[in-house]
XYZ file of N, CA, C and O in Angstrom:
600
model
N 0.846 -1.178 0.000
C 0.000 0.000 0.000
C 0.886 1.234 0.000
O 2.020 1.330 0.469
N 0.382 1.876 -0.425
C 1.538 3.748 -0.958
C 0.456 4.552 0.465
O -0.723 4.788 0.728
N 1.659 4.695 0.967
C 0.937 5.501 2.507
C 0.656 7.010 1.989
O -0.134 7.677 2.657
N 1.240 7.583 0.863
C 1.489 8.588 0.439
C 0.191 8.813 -0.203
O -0.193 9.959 -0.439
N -0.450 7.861 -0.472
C -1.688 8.217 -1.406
C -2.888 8.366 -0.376
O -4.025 8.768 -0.621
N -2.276 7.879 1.024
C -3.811 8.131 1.615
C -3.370 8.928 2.965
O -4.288 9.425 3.617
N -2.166 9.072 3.389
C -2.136 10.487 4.146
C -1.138 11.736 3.608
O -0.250 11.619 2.763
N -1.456 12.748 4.200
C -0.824 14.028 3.814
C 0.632 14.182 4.930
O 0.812 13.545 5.968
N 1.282 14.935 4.491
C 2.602 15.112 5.022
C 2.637 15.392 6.285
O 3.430 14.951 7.116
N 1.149 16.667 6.553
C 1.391 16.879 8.005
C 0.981 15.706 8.688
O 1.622 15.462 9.710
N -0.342 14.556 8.241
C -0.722 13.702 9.290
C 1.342 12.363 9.173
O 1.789 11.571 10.003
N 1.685 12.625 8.330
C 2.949 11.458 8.696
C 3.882 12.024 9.138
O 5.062 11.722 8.961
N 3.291 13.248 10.001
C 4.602 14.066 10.579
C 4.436 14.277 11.680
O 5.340 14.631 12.436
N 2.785 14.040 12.145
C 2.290 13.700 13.511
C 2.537 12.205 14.140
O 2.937 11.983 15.282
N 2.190 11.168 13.081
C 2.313 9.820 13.279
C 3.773 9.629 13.502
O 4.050 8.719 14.285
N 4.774 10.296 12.979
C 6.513 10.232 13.310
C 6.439 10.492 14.799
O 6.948 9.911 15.757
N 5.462 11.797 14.670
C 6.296 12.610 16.159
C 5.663 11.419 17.636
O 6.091 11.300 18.784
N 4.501 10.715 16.906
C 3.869 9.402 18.123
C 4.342 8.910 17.956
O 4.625 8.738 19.141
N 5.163 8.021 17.313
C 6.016 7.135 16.826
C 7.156 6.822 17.586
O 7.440 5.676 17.935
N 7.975 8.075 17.910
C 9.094 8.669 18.471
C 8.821 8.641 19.549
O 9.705 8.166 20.263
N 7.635 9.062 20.207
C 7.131 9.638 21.373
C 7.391 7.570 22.373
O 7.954 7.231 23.413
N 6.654 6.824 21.338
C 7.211 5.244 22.423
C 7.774 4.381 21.883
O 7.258 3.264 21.871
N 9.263 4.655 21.135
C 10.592 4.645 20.812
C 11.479 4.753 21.973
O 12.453 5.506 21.951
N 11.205 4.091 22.896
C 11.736 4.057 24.398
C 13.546 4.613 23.654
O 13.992 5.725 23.375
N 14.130 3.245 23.565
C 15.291 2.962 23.568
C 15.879 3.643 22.343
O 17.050 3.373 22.076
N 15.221 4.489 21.567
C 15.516 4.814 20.435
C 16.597 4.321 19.405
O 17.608 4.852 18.946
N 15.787 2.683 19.156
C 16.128 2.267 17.884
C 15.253 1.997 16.771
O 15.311 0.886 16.245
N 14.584 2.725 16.415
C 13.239 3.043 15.858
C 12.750 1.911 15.414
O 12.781 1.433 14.280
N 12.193 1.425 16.612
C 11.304 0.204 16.607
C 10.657 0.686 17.809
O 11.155 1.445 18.640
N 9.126 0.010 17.830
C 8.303 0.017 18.753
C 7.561 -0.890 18.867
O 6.917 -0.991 17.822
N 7.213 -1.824 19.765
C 6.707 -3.301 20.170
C 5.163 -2.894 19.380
O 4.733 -1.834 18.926
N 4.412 -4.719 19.497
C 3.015 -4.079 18.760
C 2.339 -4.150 20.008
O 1.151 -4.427 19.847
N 2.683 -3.995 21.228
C 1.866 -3.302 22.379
C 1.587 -2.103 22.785
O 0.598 -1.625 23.341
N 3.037 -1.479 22.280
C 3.111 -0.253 22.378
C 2.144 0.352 21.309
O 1.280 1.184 21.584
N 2.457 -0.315 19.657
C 1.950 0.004 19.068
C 0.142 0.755 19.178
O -0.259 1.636 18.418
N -0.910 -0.045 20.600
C -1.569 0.396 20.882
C -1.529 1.438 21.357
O -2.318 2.317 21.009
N -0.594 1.630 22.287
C -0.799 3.286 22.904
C -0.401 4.346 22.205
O -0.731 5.483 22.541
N 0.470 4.057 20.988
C 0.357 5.449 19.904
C -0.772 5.567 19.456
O -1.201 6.719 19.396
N -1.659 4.449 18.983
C -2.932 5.468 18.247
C -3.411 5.791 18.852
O -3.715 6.959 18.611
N -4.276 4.937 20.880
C -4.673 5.842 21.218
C -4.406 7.259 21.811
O -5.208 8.008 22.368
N -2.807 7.480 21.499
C -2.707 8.804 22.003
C -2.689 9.967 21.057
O -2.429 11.161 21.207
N -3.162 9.001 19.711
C -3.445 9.680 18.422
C -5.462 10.587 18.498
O -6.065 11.471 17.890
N -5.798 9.402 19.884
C -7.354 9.736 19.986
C -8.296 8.646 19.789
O -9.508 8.827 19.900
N -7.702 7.345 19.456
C -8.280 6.590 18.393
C -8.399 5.499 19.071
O -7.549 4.609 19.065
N -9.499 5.470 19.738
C -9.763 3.911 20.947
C -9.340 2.615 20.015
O -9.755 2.612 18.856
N -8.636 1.659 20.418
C -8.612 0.492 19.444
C -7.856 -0.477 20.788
O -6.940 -0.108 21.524
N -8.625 -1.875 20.798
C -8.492 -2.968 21.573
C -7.160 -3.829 20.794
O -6.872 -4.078 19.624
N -6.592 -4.096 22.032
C -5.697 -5.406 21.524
C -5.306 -6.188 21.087
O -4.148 -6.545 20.869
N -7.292 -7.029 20.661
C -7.149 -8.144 19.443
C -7.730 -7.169 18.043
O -7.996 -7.829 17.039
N -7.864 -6.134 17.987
C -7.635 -5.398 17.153
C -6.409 -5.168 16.544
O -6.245 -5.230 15.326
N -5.393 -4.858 17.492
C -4.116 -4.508 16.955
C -3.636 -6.254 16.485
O -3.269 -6.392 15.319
N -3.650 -7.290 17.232
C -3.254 -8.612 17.031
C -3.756 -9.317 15.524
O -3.154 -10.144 14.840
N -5.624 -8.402 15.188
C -5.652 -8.706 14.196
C -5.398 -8.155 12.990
O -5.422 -8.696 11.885
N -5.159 -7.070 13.274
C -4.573 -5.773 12.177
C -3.448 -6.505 11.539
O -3.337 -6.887 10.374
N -2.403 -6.651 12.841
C -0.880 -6.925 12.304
C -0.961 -8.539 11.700
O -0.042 -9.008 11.029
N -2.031 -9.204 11.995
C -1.886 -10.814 11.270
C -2.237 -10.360 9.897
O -1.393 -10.596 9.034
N -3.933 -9.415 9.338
C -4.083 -9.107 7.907
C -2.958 -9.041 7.076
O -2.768 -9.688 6.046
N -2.024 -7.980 7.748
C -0.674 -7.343 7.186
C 0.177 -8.166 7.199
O 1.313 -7.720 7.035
N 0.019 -9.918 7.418
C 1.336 -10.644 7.587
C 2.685 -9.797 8.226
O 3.846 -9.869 7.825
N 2.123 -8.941 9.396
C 3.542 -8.920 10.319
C 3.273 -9.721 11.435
O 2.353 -9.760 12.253
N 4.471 -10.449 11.236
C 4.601 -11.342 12.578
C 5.743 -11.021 13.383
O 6.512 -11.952 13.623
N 5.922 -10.253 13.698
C 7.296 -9.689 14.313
C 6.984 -9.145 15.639
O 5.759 -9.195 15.526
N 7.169 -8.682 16.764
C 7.375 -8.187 17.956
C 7.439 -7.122 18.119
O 6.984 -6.595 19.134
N 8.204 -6.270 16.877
C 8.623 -4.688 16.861
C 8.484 -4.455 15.568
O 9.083 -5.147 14.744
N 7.395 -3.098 15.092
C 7.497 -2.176 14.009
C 8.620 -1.393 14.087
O 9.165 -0.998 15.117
N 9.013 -1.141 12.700
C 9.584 -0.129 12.264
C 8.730 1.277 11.659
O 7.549 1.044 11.400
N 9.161 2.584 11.430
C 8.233 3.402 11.069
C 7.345 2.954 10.194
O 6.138 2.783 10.366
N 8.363 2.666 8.698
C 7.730 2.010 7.818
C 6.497 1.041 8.010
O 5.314 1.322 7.816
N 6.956 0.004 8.375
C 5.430 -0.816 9.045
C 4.538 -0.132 10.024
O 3.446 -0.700 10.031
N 4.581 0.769 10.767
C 3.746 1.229 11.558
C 3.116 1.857 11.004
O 1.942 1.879 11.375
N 3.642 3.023 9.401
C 3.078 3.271 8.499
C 1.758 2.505 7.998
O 0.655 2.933 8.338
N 1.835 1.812 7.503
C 1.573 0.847 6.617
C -0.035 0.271 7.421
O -1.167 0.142 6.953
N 0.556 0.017 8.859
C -0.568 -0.682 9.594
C -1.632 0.398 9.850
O -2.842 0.302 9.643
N -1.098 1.212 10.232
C -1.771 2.568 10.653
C -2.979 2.975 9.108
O -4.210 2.985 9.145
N -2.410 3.158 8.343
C -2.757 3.749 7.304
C -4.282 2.462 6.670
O -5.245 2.820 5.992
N -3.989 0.896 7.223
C -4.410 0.086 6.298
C -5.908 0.258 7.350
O -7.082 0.337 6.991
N -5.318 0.274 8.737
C -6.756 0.354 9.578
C -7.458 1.434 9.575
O -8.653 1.365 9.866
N -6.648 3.084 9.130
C -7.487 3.863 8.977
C -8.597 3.677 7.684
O -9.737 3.998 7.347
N -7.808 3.176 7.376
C -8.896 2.987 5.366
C -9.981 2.209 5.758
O -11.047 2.174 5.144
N -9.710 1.542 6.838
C -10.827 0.060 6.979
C -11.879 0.842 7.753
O -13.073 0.580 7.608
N -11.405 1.907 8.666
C -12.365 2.449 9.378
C -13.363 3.797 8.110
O -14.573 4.021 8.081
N -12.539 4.259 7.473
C -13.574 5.302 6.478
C -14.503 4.253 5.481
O -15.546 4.496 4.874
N -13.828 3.194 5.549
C -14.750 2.719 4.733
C -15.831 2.173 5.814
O -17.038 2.304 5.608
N -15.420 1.679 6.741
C -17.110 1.423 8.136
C -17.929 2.402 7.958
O -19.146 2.248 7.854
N -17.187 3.774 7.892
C -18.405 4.859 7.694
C -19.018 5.179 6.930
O -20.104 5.746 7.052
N -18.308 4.807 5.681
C -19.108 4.930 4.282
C -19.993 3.827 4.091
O -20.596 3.839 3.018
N -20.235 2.809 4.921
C -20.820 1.640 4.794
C -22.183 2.533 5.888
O -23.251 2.971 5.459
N -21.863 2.566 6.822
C -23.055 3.206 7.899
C -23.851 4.005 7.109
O -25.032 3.687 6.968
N -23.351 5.125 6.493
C -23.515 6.525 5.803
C -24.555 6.109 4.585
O -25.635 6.693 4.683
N -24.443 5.245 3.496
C -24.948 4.127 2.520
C -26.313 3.568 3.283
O -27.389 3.448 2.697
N -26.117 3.271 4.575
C -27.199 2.449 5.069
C -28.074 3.510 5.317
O -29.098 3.731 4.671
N -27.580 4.288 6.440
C -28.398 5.538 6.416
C -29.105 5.612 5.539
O -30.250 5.161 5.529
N -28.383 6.378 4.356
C -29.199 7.027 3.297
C -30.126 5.604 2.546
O -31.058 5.930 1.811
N -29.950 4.604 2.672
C -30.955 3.473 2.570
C -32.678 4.115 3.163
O -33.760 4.430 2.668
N -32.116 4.043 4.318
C -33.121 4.154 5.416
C -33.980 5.799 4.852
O -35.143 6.051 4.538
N -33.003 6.450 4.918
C -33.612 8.106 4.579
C -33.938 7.775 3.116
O -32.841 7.506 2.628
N -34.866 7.654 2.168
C -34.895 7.361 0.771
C -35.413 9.112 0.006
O -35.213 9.361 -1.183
N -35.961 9.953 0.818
C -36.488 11.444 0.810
C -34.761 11.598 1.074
O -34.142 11.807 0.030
N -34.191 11.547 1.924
C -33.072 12.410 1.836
C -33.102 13.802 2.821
O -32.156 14.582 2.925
N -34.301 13.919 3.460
C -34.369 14.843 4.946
C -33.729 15.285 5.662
O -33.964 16.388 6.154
N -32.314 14.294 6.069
C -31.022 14.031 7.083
C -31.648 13.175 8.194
O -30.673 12.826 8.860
N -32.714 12.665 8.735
C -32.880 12.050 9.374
C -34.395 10.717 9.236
O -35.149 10.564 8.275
N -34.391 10.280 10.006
C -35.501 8.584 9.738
C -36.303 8.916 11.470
O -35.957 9.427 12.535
N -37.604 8.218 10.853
C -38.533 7.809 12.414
C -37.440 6.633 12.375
O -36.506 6.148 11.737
N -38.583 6.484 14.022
C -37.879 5.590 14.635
C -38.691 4.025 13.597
O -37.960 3.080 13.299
N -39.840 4.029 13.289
C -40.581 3.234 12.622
C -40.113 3.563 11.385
O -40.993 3.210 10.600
N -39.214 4.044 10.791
C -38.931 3.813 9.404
C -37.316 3.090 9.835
O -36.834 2.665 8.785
N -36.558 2.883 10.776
C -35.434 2.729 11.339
C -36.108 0.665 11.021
O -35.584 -0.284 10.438
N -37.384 0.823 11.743
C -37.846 -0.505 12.497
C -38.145 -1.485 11.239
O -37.787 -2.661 11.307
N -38.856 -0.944 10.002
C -38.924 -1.382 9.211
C -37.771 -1.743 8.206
O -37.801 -2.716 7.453
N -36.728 -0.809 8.296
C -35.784 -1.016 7.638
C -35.245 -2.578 7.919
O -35.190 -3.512 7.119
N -34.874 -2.537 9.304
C -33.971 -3.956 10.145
C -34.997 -5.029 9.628
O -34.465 -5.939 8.993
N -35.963 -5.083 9.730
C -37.138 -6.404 9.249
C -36.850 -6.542 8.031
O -37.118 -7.698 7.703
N -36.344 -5.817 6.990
C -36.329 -6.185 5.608
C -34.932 -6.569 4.935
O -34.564 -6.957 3.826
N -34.298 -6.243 6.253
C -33.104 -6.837 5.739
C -32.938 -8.079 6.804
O -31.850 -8.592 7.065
N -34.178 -8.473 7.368
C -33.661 -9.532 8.610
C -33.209 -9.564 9.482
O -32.856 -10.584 10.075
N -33.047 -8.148 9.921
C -32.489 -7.934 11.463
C -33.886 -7.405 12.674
O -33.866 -6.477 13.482
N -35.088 -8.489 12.358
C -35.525 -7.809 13.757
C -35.425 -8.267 14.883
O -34.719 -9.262 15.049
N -36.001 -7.759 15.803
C -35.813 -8.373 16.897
C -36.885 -8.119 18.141
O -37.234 -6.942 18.231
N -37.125 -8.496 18.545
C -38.289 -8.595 19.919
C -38.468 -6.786 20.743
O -37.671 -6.145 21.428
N -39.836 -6.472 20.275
C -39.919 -4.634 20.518
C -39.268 -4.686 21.997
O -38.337 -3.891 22.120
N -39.527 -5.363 23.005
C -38.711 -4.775 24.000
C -36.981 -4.800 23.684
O -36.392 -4.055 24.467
N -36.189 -5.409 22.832
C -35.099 -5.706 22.416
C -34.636 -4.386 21.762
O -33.548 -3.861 21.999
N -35.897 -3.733 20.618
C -35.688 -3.296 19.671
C -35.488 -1.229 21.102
O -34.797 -0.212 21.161
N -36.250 -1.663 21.586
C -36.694 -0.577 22.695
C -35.363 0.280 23.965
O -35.014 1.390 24.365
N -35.065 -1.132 24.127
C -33.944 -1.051 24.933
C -32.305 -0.696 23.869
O -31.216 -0.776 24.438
N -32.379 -0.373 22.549
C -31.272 -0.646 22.069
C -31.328 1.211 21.633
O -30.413 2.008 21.421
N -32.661 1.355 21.634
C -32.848 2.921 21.530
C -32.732 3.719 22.535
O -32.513 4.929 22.473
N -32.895 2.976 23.629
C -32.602 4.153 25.210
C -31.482 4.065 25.244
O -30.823 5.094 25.393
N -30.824 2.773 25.116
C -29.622 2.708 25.672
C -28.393 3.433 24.376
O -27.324 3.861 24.812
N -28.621 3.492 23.129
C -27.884 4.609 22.600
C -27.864 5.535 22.199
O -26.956 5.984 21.499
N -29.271 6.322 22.660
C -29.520 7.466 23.042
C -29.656 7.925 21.420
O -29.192 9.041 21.186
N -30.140 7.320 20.463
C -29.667 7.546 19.245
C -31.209 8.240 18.506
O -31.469 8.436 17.319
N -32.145 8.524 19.899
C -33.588 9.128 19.481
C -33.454 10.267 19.824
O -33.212 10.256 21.030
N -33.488 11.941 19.183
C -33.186 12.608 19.854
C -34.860 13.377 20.370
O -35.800 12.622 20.620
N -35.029 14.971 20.473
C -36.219 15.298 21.277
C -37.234 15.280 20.531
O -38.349 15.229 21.050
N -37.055 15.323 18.887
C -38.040 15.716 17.971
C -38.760 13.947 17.749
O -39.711 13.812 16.979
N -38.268 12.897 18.391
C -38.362 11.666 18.323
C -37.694 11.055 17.275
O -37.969 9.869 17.090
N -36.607 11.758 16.298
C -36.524 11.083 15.262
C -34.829 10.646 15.497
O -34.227 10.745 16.565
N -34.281 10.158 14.234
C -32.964 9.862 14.195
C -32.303 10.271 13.415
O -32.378 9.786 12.286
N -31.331 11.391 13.703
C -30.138 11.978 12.530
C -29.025 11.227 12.374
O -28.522 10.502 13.232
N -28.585 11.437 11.094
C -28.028 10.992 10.623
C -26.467 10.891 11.357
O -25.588 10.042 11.211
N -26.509 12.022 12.135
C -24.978 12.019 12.797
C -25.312 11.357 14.138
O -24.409 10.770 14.735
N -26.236 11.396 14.523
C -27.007 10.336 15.704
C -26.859 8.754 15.277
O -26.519 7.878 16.073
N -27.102 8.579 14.193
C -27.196 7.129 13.370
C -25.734 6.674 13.642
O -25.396 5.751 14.384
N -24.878 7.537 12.865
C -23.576 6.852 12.727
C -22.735 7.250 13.884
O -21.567 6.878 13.776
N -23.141 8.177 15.400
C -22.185 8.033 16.359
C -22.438 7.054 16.965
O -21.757 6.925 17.982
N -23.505 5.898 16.675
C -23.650 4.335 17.315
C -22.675 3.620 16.596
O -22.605 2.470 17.029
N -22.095 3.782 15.909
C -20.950 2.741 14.574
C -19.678 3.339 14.887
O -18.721 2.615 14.613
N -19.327 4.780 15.529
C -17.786 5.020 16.167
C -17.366 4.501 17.393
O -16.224 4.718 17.797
């Protein structure tokens, strides 16, 4: 993958300066444990068998990145994540077919049944309190929709 084609100079000049930042021993390598705590100190919550499965996709089996590979990994999971959103974003606008910016909660309900995802109204009930993803007008925006998928 050409890291060059999907970040800009300043973001691989931030990712150096994290890079550097847990480069303990400074031989520019950094374990793939560490490797977790650069992105999240990039902002970017990501679990362990995340990183374990990141670096297996990428056939690294090694212990310690180099920039280059940290490049590489970094860059391959960010792509995987814009494309989650462009996948959410797609569904959305499924759901919105007017194009409004936002869906009832009964056009949300019908949607999941037609693609086979329903599920039992107290199920369906509890998945709406609990991500708060109804706002006062009762309906669901679109940036409401997809902060359940970050």
């Amino acid at each position: 993958m050409d890291t060059a084609l999907a970040l800009s100079e300043k973001q691989i000049a931030e990712l150096k300066q994290a890079f550097l930042l847990f480069d303990n021993n400074k031989q520019g390598v950094i374990s793939s444990k560490e490797l977790r705590l650069v992105i999240e100190s990039l902002g970017v919550p990501i679990t362990e068998l995340q990183i374990l499965n990141m670096l297996e996709e990428l056939g690294v089996h090694t212990q310690s990145l180099d920039f280059p590979e940290f490049l590489a990994v970094f860059t391959d999971w960010e792509m995987k994540e814009r494309n989650k959103i462009q996948e959410y974003t797609t569904t959305f606008e499924l759901i919105d077919r007017s194009g409004k910016g936002f869906v009832t909660v009964e056009e949300l309900r019908k949607f999941l049944v037609s693609v086979g995802e329903s599920m039992p109204d107290t199920d369906f009930e509890k998945f709406l309190k609990d991500s708060e993803i109804v706002n006062q007008d009762n309906v669901i925006t679109r940036e409401s929709f997809l902060s359940v998928f970050q």
